[in-house]
PDB file of C-alpha atoms in Angstrom:
ATOM      1  CA  UNK A 202       0.000   0.000   0.000  1.00  0.00           C
ATOM      2  CA  UNK A 203       1.340   3.408  -1.008  1.00  0.00           C
ATOM      3  CA  UNK A 204       1.959   5.816   1.871  1.00  0.00           C
ATOM      4  CA  UNK A 205       0.325   9.174   1.112  1.00  0.00           C
ATOM      5  CA  UNK A 206       0.425  10.813   4.549  1.00  0.00           C
ATOM      6  CA  UNK A 207       3.162  13.087   5.898  1.00  0.00           C
ATOM      7  CA  UNK A 208       5.358  12.640   8.964  1.00  0.00           C
ATOM      8  CA  UNK A 209       7.693  15.267  10.448  1.00  0.00           C
ATOM      9  CA  UNK A 210      10.709  13.155  11.308  1.00  0.00           C
ATOM     10  CA  UNK A 211      13.639  15.485  12.000  1.00  0.00           C
ATOM     11  CA  UNK A 212      14.699  19.088  12.446  1.00  0.00           C
ATOM     12  CA  UNK A 213      17.960  21.017  12.396  1.00  0.00           C
ATOM     13  CA  UNK A 214      19.230  24.583  12.478  1.00  0.00           C
ATOM     14  CA  UNK A 215      22.397  26.614  12.000  1.00  0.00           C
ATOM     15  CA  UNK A 216      23.374  30.220  12.695  1.00  0.00           C
ATOM     16  CA  UNK A 217      26.567  32.191  12.075  1.00  0.00           C
ATOM     17  CA  UNK A 218      28.974  32.422  15.019  1.00  0.00           C
ATOM     18  CA  UNK A 219      29.159  36.221  15.042  1.00  0.00           C
ATOM     19  CA  UNK A 220      26.636  37.932  17.297  1.00  0.00           C
ATOM     20  CA  UNK A 221      25.669  41.605  17.112  1.00  0.00           C
ATOM     21  CA  UNK A 222      23.871  42.925  20.188  1.00  0.00           C
ATOM     22  CA  UNK A 223      21.789  46.082  20.446  1.00  0.00           C
ATOM     23  CA  UNK A 224      24.566  48.016  22.142  1.00  0.00           C
ATOM     24  CA  UNK A 225      26.860  47.387  19.160  1.00  0.00           C
ATOM     25  CA  UNK A 226      24.252  48.922  16.824  1.00  0.00           C
ATOM     26  CA  UNK A 227      24.484  52.237  18.673  1.00  0.00           C
ATOM     27  CA  UNK A 228      27.868  52.707  16.965  1.00  0.00           C
ATOM     28  CA  UNK A 229      26.110  52.569  13.579  1.00  0.00           C
ATOM     29  CA  UNK A 230      22.833  54.445  14.091  1.00  0.00           C
ATOM     30  CA  UNK A 231      21.156  56.634  16.690  1.00  0.00           C
ATOM     31  CA  UNK A 232      19.356  54.041  18.821  1.00  0.00           C
ATOM     32  CA  UNK A 233      19.578  52.299  22.196  1.00  0.00           C
ATOM     33  CA  UNK A 234      19.205  48.832  23.649  1.00  0.00           C
ATOM     34  CA  UNK A 235      16.082  49.977  25.497  1.00  0.00           C
ATOM     35  CA  UNK A 236      14.499  51.467  22.342  1.00  0.00           C
ATOM     36  CA  UNK A 237      15.054  48.273  20.322  1.00  0.00           C
ATOM     37  CA  UNK A 238      14.064  45.865  23.099  1.00  0.00           C
ATOM     38  CA  UNK A 239      10.830  47.624  24.088  1.00  0.00           C
ATOM     39  CA  UNK A 240       9.633  47.990  20.478  1.00  0.00           C
ATOM     40  CA  UNK A 241      10.720  44.643  19.053  1.00  0.00           C
ATOM     41  CA  UNK A 242      11.813  42.253  21.808  1.00  0.00           C
ATOM     42  CA  UNK A 243      15.121  41.730  19.964  1.00  0.00           C
ATOM     43  CA  UNK A 244      18.341  41.843  22.017  1.00  0.00           C
ATOM     44  CA  UNK A 245      20.852  40.456  19.525  1.00  0.00           C
ATOM     45  CA  UNK A 246      21.127  38.885  16.077  1.00  0.00           C
ATOM     46  CA  UNK A 247      23.629  36.676  14.246  1.00  0.00           C
ATOM     47  CA  UNK A 248      25.425  37.999  11.156  1.00  0.00           C
ATOM     48  CA  UNK A 249      27.252  36.058   8.492  1.00  0.00           C
ATOM     49  CA  UNK A 250      30.767  37.343   7.860  1.00  0.00           C
ATOM     50  CA  UNK A 251      32.016  38.271   4.385  1.00  0.00           C
ATOM     51  CA  UNK A 252      33.239  34.747   3.559  1.00  0.00           C
ATOM     52  CA  UNK A 253      30.034  33.101   4.805  1.00  0.00           C
ATOM     53  CA  UNK A 254      27.601  31.600   2.300  1.00  0.00           C
ATOM     54  CA  UNK A 255      23.928  30.714   2.336  1.00  0.00           C
ATOM     55  CA  UNK A 256      24.876  27.313   0.903  1.00  0.00           C
ATOM     56  CA  UNK A 257      26.977  26.439   3.973  1.00  0.00           C
ATOM     57  CA  UNK A 258      24.342  27.677   6.431  1.00  0.00           C
ATOM     58  CA  UNK A 259      21.491  25.835   4.679  1.00  0.00           C
ATOM     59  CA  UNK A 260      23.514  22.626   4.282  1.00  0.00           C
ATOM     60  CA  UNK A 261      24.522  22.661   7.973  1.00  0.00           C
ATOM     61  CA  UNK A 262      20.871  22.930   9.069  1.00  0.00           C
ATOM     62  CA  UNK A 263      19.845  20.314   6.504  1.00  0.00           C
ATOM     63  CA  UNK A 264      22.523  17.859   7.626  1.00  0.00           C
ATOM     64  CA  UNK A 265      21.313  18.022  11.246  1.00  0.00           C
ATOM     65  CA  UNK A 266      17.712  17.427  10.163  1.00  0.00           C
ATOM     66  CA  UNK A 267      18.748  14.406   8.075  1.00  0.00           C
ATOM     67  CA  UNK A 268      20.611  12.897  11.036  1.00  0.00           C
ATOM     68  CA  UNK A 269      17.643  13.570  13.356  1.00  0.00           C
ATOM     69  CA  UNK A 270      15.322  11.821  10.885  1.00  0.00           C
ATOM     70  CA  UNK A 271      17.581   8.759  10.878  1.00  0.00           C
ATOM     71  CA  UNK A 272      18.073   8.712   7.112  1.00  0.00           C
ATOM     72  CA  UNK A 273      20.951   9.338   4.684  1.00  0.00           C
ATOM     73  CA  UNK A 274      21.288  12.306   2.318  1.00  0.00           C
ATOM     74  CA  UNK A 275      21.140   9.754  -0.544  1.00  0.00           C
ATOM     75  CA  UNK A 276      17.592   8.836   0.592  1.00  0.00           C
ATOM     76  CA  UNK A 277      16.280  12.325  -0.232  1.00  0.00           C
ATOM     77  CA  UNK A 278      14.021  12.707  -3.279  1.00  0.00           C
ATOM     78  CA  UNK A 279      13.564  16.484  -3.054  1.00  0.00           C
ATOM     79  CA  UNK A 280      15.294  19.482  -1.472  1.00  0.00           C
ATOM     80  CA  UNK A 281      13.240  22.674  -1.207  1.00  0.00           C
ATOM     81  CA  UNK A 282      15.157  25.800  -0.212  1.00  0.00           C
ATOM     82  CA  UNK A 283      12.952  28.674   0.922  1.00  0.00           C
ATOM     83  CA  UNK A 284      15.069  31.821   0.641  1.00  0.00           C
ATOM     84  CA  UNK A 285      15.062  35.420  -0.587  1.00  0.00           C
ATOM     85  CA  UNK A 286      18.833  35.809  -0.323  1.00  0.00           C
ATOM     86  CA  UNK A 287      20.428  33.114  -2.528  1.00  0.00           C
ATOM     87  CA  UNK A 288      24.163  32.954  -3.201  1.00  0.00           C
ATOM     88  CA  UNK A 289      23.236  32.726  -6.878  1.00  0.00           C
ATOM     89  CA  UNK A 290      20.191  34.435  -8.384  1.00  0.00           C
ATOM     90  CA  UNK A 291      19.689  31.361 -10.584  1.00  0.00           C
ATOM     91  CA  UNK A 292      19.201  29.314  -7.412  1.00  0.00           C
ATOM     92  CA  UNK A 293      21.174  27.903  -4.484  1.00  0.00           C
ATOM     93  CA  UNK A 294      19.290  24.659  -3.710  1.00  0.00           C
ATOM     94  CA  UNK A 295      21.407  22.684  -6.198  1.00  0.00           C
ATOM     95  CA  UNK A 296      24.598  23.825  -4.444  1.00  0.00           C
ATOM     96  CA  UNK A 297      23.094  22.638  -1.150  1.00  0.00           C
ATOM     97  CA  UNK A 298      22.225  19.312  -2.800  1.00  0.00           C
ATOM     98  CA  UNK A 299      25.832  18.904  -3.931  1.00  0.00           C
ATOM     99  CA  UNK A 300      27.236  19.850  -0.521  1.00  0.00           C
ATOM    100  CA  UNK A 301      24.983  17.327   1.229  1.00  0.00           C
ATOM    101  CA  UNK A 302      25.782  14.610  -1.296  1.00  0.00           C
ATOM    102  CA  UNK A 303      22.054  14.103  -1.928  1.00  0.00           C
ATOM    103  CA  UNK A 304      22.711  12.592  -5.364  1.00  0.00           C
ATOM    104  CA  UNK A 305      19.124  11.366  -5.930  1.00  0.00           C
ATOM    105  CA  UNK A 306      17.351  14.575  -4.935  1.00  0.00           C
ATOM    106  CA  UNK A 307      15.917  17.176  -7.274  1.00  0.00           C
ATOM    107  CA  UNK A 308      16.459  20.633  -5.761  1.00  0.00           C
ATOM    108  CA  UNK A 309      15.034  24.090  -6.301  1.00  0.00           C
ATOM    109  CA  UNK A 310      14.576  27.443  -4.564  1.00  0.00           C
ATOM    110  CA  UNK A 311      11.224  28.816  -3.459  1.00  0.00           C
ATOM    111  CA  UNK A 312      10.786  32.516  -2.712  1.00  0.00           C
ATOM    112  CA  UNK A 313       7.991  33.783  -0.481  1.00  0.00           C
ATOM    113  CA  UNK A 314      10.085  35.889   1.921  1.00  0.00           C
ATOM    114  CA  UNK A 315       9.080  35.461   5.576  1.00  0.00           C
ATOM    115  CA  UNK A 316       6.229  33.119   4.573  1.00  0.00           C
ATOM    116  CA  UNK A 317       8.685  30.904   2.681  1.00  0.00           C
ATOM    117  CA  UNK A 318       8.863  28.040   5.153  1.00  0.00           C
ATOM    118  CA  UNK A 319       5.067  27.643   5.417  1.00  0.00           C
ATOM    119  CA  UNK A 320       4.661  27.930   1.628  1.00  0.00           C
ATOM    120  CA  UNK A 321       7.499  25.402   1.243  1.00  0.00           C
ATOM    121  CA  UNK A 322       5.848  23.037   3.720  1.00  0.00           C
ATOM    122  CA  UNK A 323       2.603  23.043   1.749  1.00  0.00           C
ATOM    123  CA  UNK A 324       4.518  22.609  -1.535  1.00  0.00           C
ATOM    124  CA  UNK A 325       6.473  19.638  -0.143  1.00  0.00           C
ATOM    125  CA  UNK A 326       3.217  18.098   1.091  1.00  0.00           C
ATOM    126  CA  UNK A 327       1.752  18.015  -2.411  1.00  0.00           C
ATOM    127  CA  UNK A 328       4.668  15.952  -3.738  1.00  0.00           C
ATOM    128  CA  UNK A 329       4.310  13.461  -0.876  1.00  0.00           C
ATOM    129  CA  UNK A 330       0.507  13.236  -0.982  1.00  0.00           C
ATOM    130  CA  UNK A 331       0.524  12.508  -4.707  1.00  0.00           C
ATOM    131  CA  UNK A 332       3.038   9.714  -4.174  1.00  0.00           C
ATOM    132  CA  UNK A 333       5.723  11.363  -6.312  1.00  0.00           C
ATOM    133  CA  UNK A 334       8.370  11.696  -3.558  1.00  0.00           C
ATOM    134  CA  UNK A 335       8.823   9.972  -0.191  1.00  0.00           C
ATOM    135  CA  UNK A 336      11.648  11.902   1.511  1.00  0.00           C
ATOM    136  CA  UNK A 337      11.781  15.697   1.365  1.00  0.00           C
ATOM    137  CA  UNK A 338      14.209  18.116   3.002  1.00  0.00           C
ATOM    138  CA  UNK A 339      12.677  21.556   3.500  1.00  0.00           C
ATOM    139  CA  UNK A 340      15.128  24.321   4.435  1.00  0.00           C
ATOM    140  CA  UNK A 341      14.372  27.934   5.311  1.00  0.00           C
ATOM    141  CA  UNK A 342      17.531  30.057   5.159  1.00  0.00           C
ATOM    142  CA  UNK A 343      18.343  33.734   4.758  1.00  0.00           C
ATOM    143  CA  UNK A 344      21.335  36.041   5.067  1.00  0.00           C
ATOM    144  CA  UNK A 345      19.510  39.346   5.372  1.00  0.00           C
ATOM    145  CA  UNK A 346      22.610  41.216   6.561  1.00  0.00           C
ATOM    146  CA  UNK A 347      23.604  41.345   2.855  1.00  0.00           C
ATOM    147  CA  UNK A 348      20.570  43.468   2.040  1.00  0.00           C
ATOM    148  CA  UNK A 349      20.096  45.658   5.120  1.00  0.00           C
ATOM    149  CA  UNK A 350      20.883  49.374   4.980  1.00  0.00           C
ATOM    150  CA  UNK A 351      22.974  49.609   8.139  1.00  0.00           C
ATOM    151  CA  UNK A 352      22.284  53.374   8.281  1.00  0.00           C
ATOM    152  CA  UNK A 353      18.490  52.863   8.369  1.00  0.00           C
ATOM    153  CA  UNK A 354      17.571  52.452  12.032  1.00  0.00           C
ATOM    154  CA  UNK A 355      13.985  51.436  11.179  1.00  0.00           C
ATOM    155  CA  UNK A 356      15.192  48.205   9.551  1.00  0.00           C
ATOM    156  CA  UNK A 357      18.797  47.455  10.579  1.00  0.00           C
ATOM    157  CA  UNK A 358      17.773  46.643  14.151  1.00  0.00           C
ATOM    158  CA  UNK A 359      15.313  43.956  13.030  1.00  0.00           C
ATOM    159  CA  UNK A 360      17.077  41.425  10.850  1.00  0.00           C
ATOM    160  CA  UNK A 361      19.481  38.545  11.387  1.00  0.00           C
ATOM    161  CA  UNK A 362      20.921  35.539   9.552  1.00  0.00           C
ATOM    162  CA  UNK A 363      20.157  31.860  10.044  1.00  0.00           C
ATOM    163  CA  UNK A 364      18.828  28.567   8.702  1.00  0.00           C
ATOM    164  CA  UNK A 365      16.403  25.900   9.844  1.00  0.00           C
ATOM    165  CA  UNK A 366      15.328  22.620   8.272  1.00  0.00           C
ATOM    166  CA  UNK A 367      12.762  19.845   8.583  1.00  0.00           C
ATOM    167  CA  UNK A 368      12.619  16.377   7.016  1.00  0.00           C
ATOM    168  CA  UNK A 369       9.173  15.320   5.783  1.00  0.00           C
ATOM    169  CA  UNK A 370       8.561  11.667   4.966  1.00  0.00           C
ATOM    170  CA  UNK A 371       5.729   9.658   3.472  1.00  0.00           C
ATOM    171  CA  UNK A 372       3.719   7.891   6.180  1.00  0.00           C
ATOM    172  CA  UNK A 373       0.496   5.936   6.559  1.00  0.00           C
ATOM    173  CA  UNK A 374      -1.061   8.559   8.845  1.00  0.00           C
ATOM    174  CA  UNK A 375      -1.103  12.207   7.751  1.00  0.00           C
ATOM    175  CA  UNK A 376       0.316  14.661  10.272  1.00  0.00           C
ATOM    176  CA  UNK A 377      -0.252  17.784   8.185  1.00  0.00           C
ATOM    177  CA  UNK A 378      -3.711  18.433   9.575  1.00  0.00           C
ATOM    178  CA  UNK A 379      -4.674  21.642   7.796  1.00  0.00           C
ATOM    179  CA  UNK A 380      -3.297  24.714   6.049  1.00  0.00           C
ATOM    180  CA  UNK A 381      -4.263  28.010   4.407  1.00  0.00           C
ATOM    181  CA  UNK A 382      -2.210  30.361   2.221  1.00  0.00           C
ATOM    182  CA  UNK A 383      -2.916  33.927   1.043  1.00  0.00           C
ATOM    183  CA  UNK A 384      -1.311  36.681  -1.039  1.00  0.00           C
ATOM    184  CA  UNK A 385      -2.126  40.334  -1.644  1.00  0.00           C
ATOM    185  CA  UNK A 386       0.045  42.039  -4.255  1.00  0.00           C
ATOM    186  CA  UNK A 387      -1.723  45.382  -3.794  1.00  0.00           C
ATOM    187  CA  UNK A 388       0.299  45.722  -0.563  1.00  0.00           C
ATOM    188  CA  UNK A 389       3.603  44.768  -2.210  1.00  0.00           C
ATOM    189  CA  UNK A 390       5.041  48.265  -1.760  1.00  0.00           C
ATOM    190  CA  UNK A 391       4.913  48.012   2.044  1.00  0.00           C
ATOM    191  CA  UNK A 392       7.952  45.690   2.250  1.00  0.00           C
ATOM    192  CA  UNK A 393      10.540  45.441  -0.496  1.00  0.00           C
ATOM    193  CA  UNK A 394      13.952  44.304  -1.530  1.00  0.00           C
ATOM    194  CA  UNK A 395      13.585  45.831  -4.977  1.00  0.00           C
ATOM    195  CA  UNK A 396      15.644  45.940  -8.146  1.00  0.00           C
ATOM    196  CA  UNK A 397      16.703  49.412  -9.253  1.00  0.00           C
ATOM    197  CA  UNK A 398      18.426  50.252 -12.511  1.00  0.00           C
ATOM    198  CA  UNK A 399      19.421  53.021 -14.841  1.00  0.00           C
ATOM    199  CA  UNK A 400      18.941  52.877 -18.619  1.00  0.00           C
ATOM    200  CA  UNK A 401      21.943  51.962 -20.711  1.00  0.00           C
ATOM    201  CA  UNK A 402      22.070  52.389 -24.477  1.00  0.00           C
ATOM    202  CA  UNK A 403      23.139  49.052 -25.893  1.00  0.00           C
ATOM    203  CA  UNK A 404      22.816  50.159 -29.531  1.00  0.00           C
ATOM    204  CA  UNK A 405      21.181  53.238 -31.060  1.00  0.00           C
ATOM    205  CA  UNK A 406      17.485  53.058 -30.190  1.00  0.00           C
ATOM    206  CA  UNK A 407      17.927  50.058 -27.881  1.00  0.00           C
ATOM    207  CA  UNK A 408      17.981  50.981 -24.205  1.00  0.00           C
ATOM    208  CA  UNK A 409      18.269  48.223 -21.618  1.00  0.00           C
ATOM    209  CA  UNK A 410      18.318  48.525 -17.827  1.00  0.00           C
ATOM    210  CA  UNK A 411      21.241  47.492 -15.678  1.00  0.00           C
ATOM    211  CA  UNK A 412      21.517  47.731 -11.917  1.00  0.00           C
ATOM    212  CA  UNK A 413      21.219  45.714  -8.746  1.00  0.00           C
ATOM    213  CA  UNK A 414      18.901  45.055  -5.826  1.00  0.00           C
ATOM    214  CA  UNK A 415      18.501  47.802  -3.267  1.00  0.00           C
ATOM    215  CA  UNK A 416      18.439  47.457   0.547  1.00  0.00           C
ATOM    216  CA  UNK A 417      15.275  46.402   2.369  1.00  0.00           C
ATOM    217  CA  UNK A 418      12.613  49.082   2.802  1.00  0.00           C
ATOM    218  CA  UNK A 419       9.606  48.631   5.050  1.00  0.00           C
ATOM    219  CA  UNK A 420       6.571  50.506   6.294  1.00  0.00           C
ATOM    220  CA  UNK A 421       6.729  49.079   9.814  1.00  0.00           C
ATOM    221  CA  UNK A 422       3.352  50.399  11.015  1.00  0.00           C
ATOM    222  CA  UNK A 423       1.460  48.984   8.045  1.00  0.00           C
ATOM    223  CA  UNK A 424       3.210  45.600   8.203  1.00  0.00           C
ATOM    224  CA  UNK A 425       2.457  45.403  11.936  1.00  0.00           C
ATOM    225  CA  UNK A 426      -1.208  46.254  11.321  1.00  0.00           C
ATOM    226  CA  UNK A 427      -1.412  43.682   8.512  1.00  0.00           C
ATOM    227  CA  UNK A 428       0.164  40.905  10.615  1.00  0.00           C
ATOM    228  CA  UNK A 429      -1.974  41.473  13.715  1.00  0.00           C
ATOM    229  CA  UNK A 430      -5.167  41.398  11.631  1.00  0.00           C
ATOM    230  CA  UNK A 431      -4.401  38.668   9.086  1.00  0.00           C
ATOM    231  CA  UNK A 432      -2.406  36.087  11.074  1.00  0.00           C
ATOM    232  CA  UNK A 433      -5.152  35.181  13.604  1.00  0.00           C
ATOM    233  CA  UNK A 434      -7.603  34.892  10.677  1.00  0.00           C
ATOM    234  CA  UNK A 435      -5.386  32.519   8.677  1.00  0.00           C
ATOM    235  CA  UNK A 436      -4.665  30.359  11.738  1.00  0.00           C
ATOM    236  CA  UNK A 437      -8.423  30.133  12.380  1.00  0.00           C
ATOM    237  CA  UNK A 438      -8.928  29.084   8.758  1.00  0.00           C
ATOM    238  CA  UNK A 439      -6.217  26.399   8.977  1.00  0.00           C
ATOM    239  CA  UNK A 440      -7.709  25.130  12.268  1.00  0.00           C
ATOM    240  CA  UNK A 441     -11.113  24.882  10.560  1.00  0.00           C
ATOM    241  CA  UNK A 442      -9.504  22.828   7.761  1.00  0.00           C
ATOM    242  CA  UNK A 443      -7.926  20.609  10.428  1.00  0.00           C
ATOM    243  CA  UNK A 444     -11.247  20.303  12.296  1.00  0.00           C
ATOM    244  CA  UNK A 445      -9.504  21.451  15.473  1.00  0.00           C
ATOM    245  CA  UNK A 446     -10.063  24.192  18.041  1.00  0.00           C
ATOM    246  CA  UNK A 447      -7.558  26.709  19.396  1.00  0.00           C
ATOM    247  CA  UNK A 448      -7.590  24.840  22.731  1.00  0.00           C
ATOM    248  CA  UNK A 449      -6.140  21.752  21.007  1.00  0.00           C
ATOM    249  CA  UNK A 450      -2.978  23.597  19.923  1.00  0.00           C
ATOM    250  CA  UNK A 451       0.062  22.649  22.013  1.00  0.00           C
ATOM    251  CA  UNK A 452       2.436  25.241  20.502  1.00  0.00           C
ATOM    252  CA  UNK A 453       2.147  28.433  18.489  1.00  0.00           C
ATOM    253  CA  UNK A 454       5.235  28.920  16.287  1.00  0.00           C
ATOM    254  CA  UNK A 455       4.938  32.236  14.454  1.00  0.00           C
ATOM    255  CA  UNK A 456       7.396  33.924  12.127  1.00  0.00           C
ATOM    256  CA  UNK A 457       9.741  35.680  14.555  1.00  0.00           C
ATOM    257  CA  UNK A 458       9.308  39.275  13.386  1.00  0.00           C
ATOM    258  CA  UNK A 459       8.442  41.279  16.474  1.00  0.00           C
ATOM    259  CA  UNK A 460       7.525  40.251  20.027  1.00  0.00           C
ATOM    260  CA  UNK A 461       4.592  42.687  19.977  1.00  0.00           C
ATOM    261  CA  UNK A 462       3.156  40.842  16.956  1.00  0.00           C
ATOM    262  CA  UNK A 463       3.617  37.466  18.679  1.00  0.00           C
ATOM    263  CA  UNK A 464       1.876  38.778  21.812  1.00  0.00           C
ATOM    264  CA  UNK A 465      -0.987  40.429  19.890  1.00  0.00           C
ATOM    265  CA  UNK A 466      -1.699  37.325  17.761  1.00  0.00           C
ATOM    266  CA  UNK A 467      -1.661  35.048  20.828  1.00  0.00           C
ATOM    267  CA  UNK A 468      -4.024  37.419  22.676  1.00  0.00           C
ATOM    268  CA  UNK A 469      -6.471  37.567  19.765  1.00  0.00           C
ATOM    269  CA  UNK A 470      -6.526  33.775  19.535  1.00  0.00           C
ATOM    270  CA  UNK A 471      -6.637  33.460  23.356  1.00  0.00           C
ATOM    271  CA  UNK A 472      -3.559  31.238  23.353  1.00  0.00           C
ATOM    272  CA  UNK A 473      -1.710  31.371  26.708  1.00  0.00           C
ATOM    273  CA  UNK A 474       1.791  32.823  26.778  1.00  0.00           C
ATOM    274  CA  UNK A 475       3.394  29.510  27.825  1.00  0.00           C
ATOM    275  CA  UNK A 476       2.291  27.941  24.519  1.00  0.00           C
ATOM    276  CA  UNK A 477       4.023  30.600  22.383  1.00  0.00           C
ATOM    277  CA  UNK A 478       7.496  29.729  21.093  1.00  0.00           C
ATOM    278  CA  UNK A 479       9.724  32.812  20.916  1.00  0.00           C
ATOM    279  CA  UNK A 480      13.464  33.064  20.282  1.00  0.00           C
ATOM    280  CA  UNK A 481      13.675  36.334  18.372  1.00  0.00           C
ATOM    281  CA  UNK A 482      15.415  38.000  21.341  1.00  0.00           C
ATOM    282  CA  UNK A 483      18.529  36.041  20.316  1.00  0.00           C
ATOM    283  CA  UNK A 484      18.221  35.939  16.534  1.00  0.00           C
ATOM    284  CA  UNK A 485      16.003  38.792  15.316  1.00  0.00           C
ATOM    285  CA  UNK A 486      13.941  38.379  12.156  1.00  0.00           C
ATOM    286  CA  UNK A 487      15.613  35.673  10.040  1.00  0.00           C
ATOM    287  CA  UNK A 488      12.852  35.625   7.383  1.00  0.00           C
ATOM    288  CA  UNK A 489      12.275  32.112   5.956  1.00  0.00           C
ATOM    289  CA  UNK A 490      14.594  30.641   8.612  1.00  0.00           C
ATOM    290  CA  UNK A 491      12.673  31.963  11.612  1.00  0.00           C
ATOM    291  CA  UNK A 492       9.950  29.297  11.983  1.00  0.00           C
ATOM    292  CA  UNK A 493      12.196  26.230  11.510  1.00  0.00           C
ATOM    293  CA  UNK A 494      14.911  27.822  13.683  1.00  0.00           C
ATOM    294  CA  UNK A 495      12.423  28.387  16.519  1.00  0.00           C
ATOM    295  CA  UNK A 496      10.884  24.950  15.939  1.00  0.00           C
ATOM    296  CA  UNK A 497      14.221  23.117  16.058  1.00  0.00           C
ATOM    297  CA  UNK A 498      15.350  24.994  19.168  1.00  0.00           C
ATOM    298  CA  UNK A 499      12.114  24.021  20.950  1.00  0.00           C
ATOM    299  CA  UNK A 500      12.564  20.380  19.875  1.00  0.00           C
ATOM    300  CA  UNK A 501      16.176  20.368  21.145  1.00  0.00           C
ATOM    301  CA  UNK A 502      15.064  21.878  24.460  1.00  0.00           C
ATOM    302  CA  UNK A 503      12.479  19.112  24.878  1.00  0.00           C
ATOM    303  CA  UNK A 504       9.544  21.539  24.727  1.00  0.00           C
ATOM    304  CA  UNK A 505       8.057  20.166  21.493  1.00  0.00           C
ATOM    305  CA  UNK A 506       7.519  16.431  21.865  1.00  0.00           C
ATOM    306  CA  UNK A 507       6.243  13.716  19.499  1.00  0.00           C
ATOM    307  CA  UNK A 508       2.485  14.028  18.829  1.00  0.00           C
ATOM    308  CA  UNK A 509       2.342  17.691  19.927  1.00  0.00           C
ATOM    309  CA  UNK A 510       0.071  19.791  17.717  1.00  0.00           C
ATOM    310  CA  UNK A 511       1.749  22.902  16.308  1.00  0.00           C
ATOM    311  CA  UNK A 512       0.172  25.943  14.669  1.00  0.00           C
ATOM    312  CA  UNK A 513       2.791  27.666  12.512  1.00  0.00           C
ATOM    313  CA  UNK A 514       2.232  30.908  10.620  1.00  0.00           C
ATOM    314  CA  UNK A 515       4.473  32.950   8.349  1.00  0.00           C
ATOM    315  CA  UNK A 516       3.796  36.458   7.076  1.00  0.00           C
ATOM    316  CA  UNK A 517       5.716  39.084   5.170  1.00  0.00           C
ATOM    317  CA  UNK A 518       6.762  40.491   1.820  1.00  0.00           C
ATOM    318  CA  UNK A 519       4.527  39.915  -1.178  1.00  0.00           C
ATOM    319  CA  UNK A 520       2.520  40.505   0.897  1.00  0.00           C
ATOM    320  CA  UNK A 521       2.061  36.829   1.711  1.00  0.00           C
ATOM    321  CA  UNK A 522       0.802  34.950   4.736  1.00  0.00           C
ATOM    322  CA  UNK A 523      -0.078  31.395   5.581  1.00  0.00           C
ATOM    323  CA  UNK A 524      -0.614  28.899   8.371  1.00  0.00           C
ATOM    324  CA  UNK A 525      -0.113  25.167   8.792  1.00  0.00           C
ATOM    325  CA  UNK A 526      -1.398  22.920  11.571  1.00  0.00           C
ATOM    326  CA  UNK A 527       0.703  19.796  12.009  1.00  0.00           C
ATOM    327  CA  UNK A 528       1.539  17.089  14.506  1.00  0.00           C
ATOM    328  CA  UNK A 529       5.212  16.638  15.326  1.00  0.00           C
ATOM    329  CA  UNK A 530       6.865  13.270  14.855  1.00  0.00           C
ATOM    330  CA  UNK A 531       6.258  10.023  12.952  1.00  0.00           C
TER     331      UNK A 531
END
């Protein structure tokens, strides 16, 4: 009998060694530890040094997840890399595949910014549920320090670098209980890492554009308002799909953007504080890495145990948002 359910069999994470605390940022911009902490909950973040690569970070997280799942890299059928900051604009997942030695796996990048891990989870699930692939490595990884304007105090205090990964395997029982995904391109301008160029005359009458991507820009108030309104709604929708109530959730694992957002979403859903996983004080906003990084840390600490029900939700640029309800373990 073909297995068409999904099991969550292993997790892993990796962060750069270099830490940048709030006090250090006061040398770059006019700010203070108190200002950053009270508004965001962030105390420090990890930054990848100039020789660091997304490939290495993603592969390190992936390797730990593979070991935790009790399989070999050669068992993998698919590697999905959720990232907005690839080493190569053509894609970095294949470099991760090579580094892991996952010779059988097809690999590709998926870009949905801070929603990337949840979107990747749902994408991976379709391949497993249709019987196409049995063993999938999903990695969320970003090096946002490459694209932060370190003179912009509205954004430079928020972001950090990291990677997290989960192994999904075909199983007889299905542990992805429900999900919902949404996008609204009319709000795209609120959060950007945009391409900017100047015209260049290639030949008479033929002007092309050449340039590069510009640092992250964000309308913090609007993104906050969007998250606090939309995230509880999408979690409710995913719970409805799962035929579960809020009371049945063991852990809420949100994209780690801002402690005020985490608190507001939990309050709206009436989820007690002790059920909310938060590690952004140590890592800041790591975009697609934030959910699997927080998830893996909670697994390592023995908080998240087999059979626990997790509500995960990502939200961010696009604008995109989504939620997945799943049961940890085999």
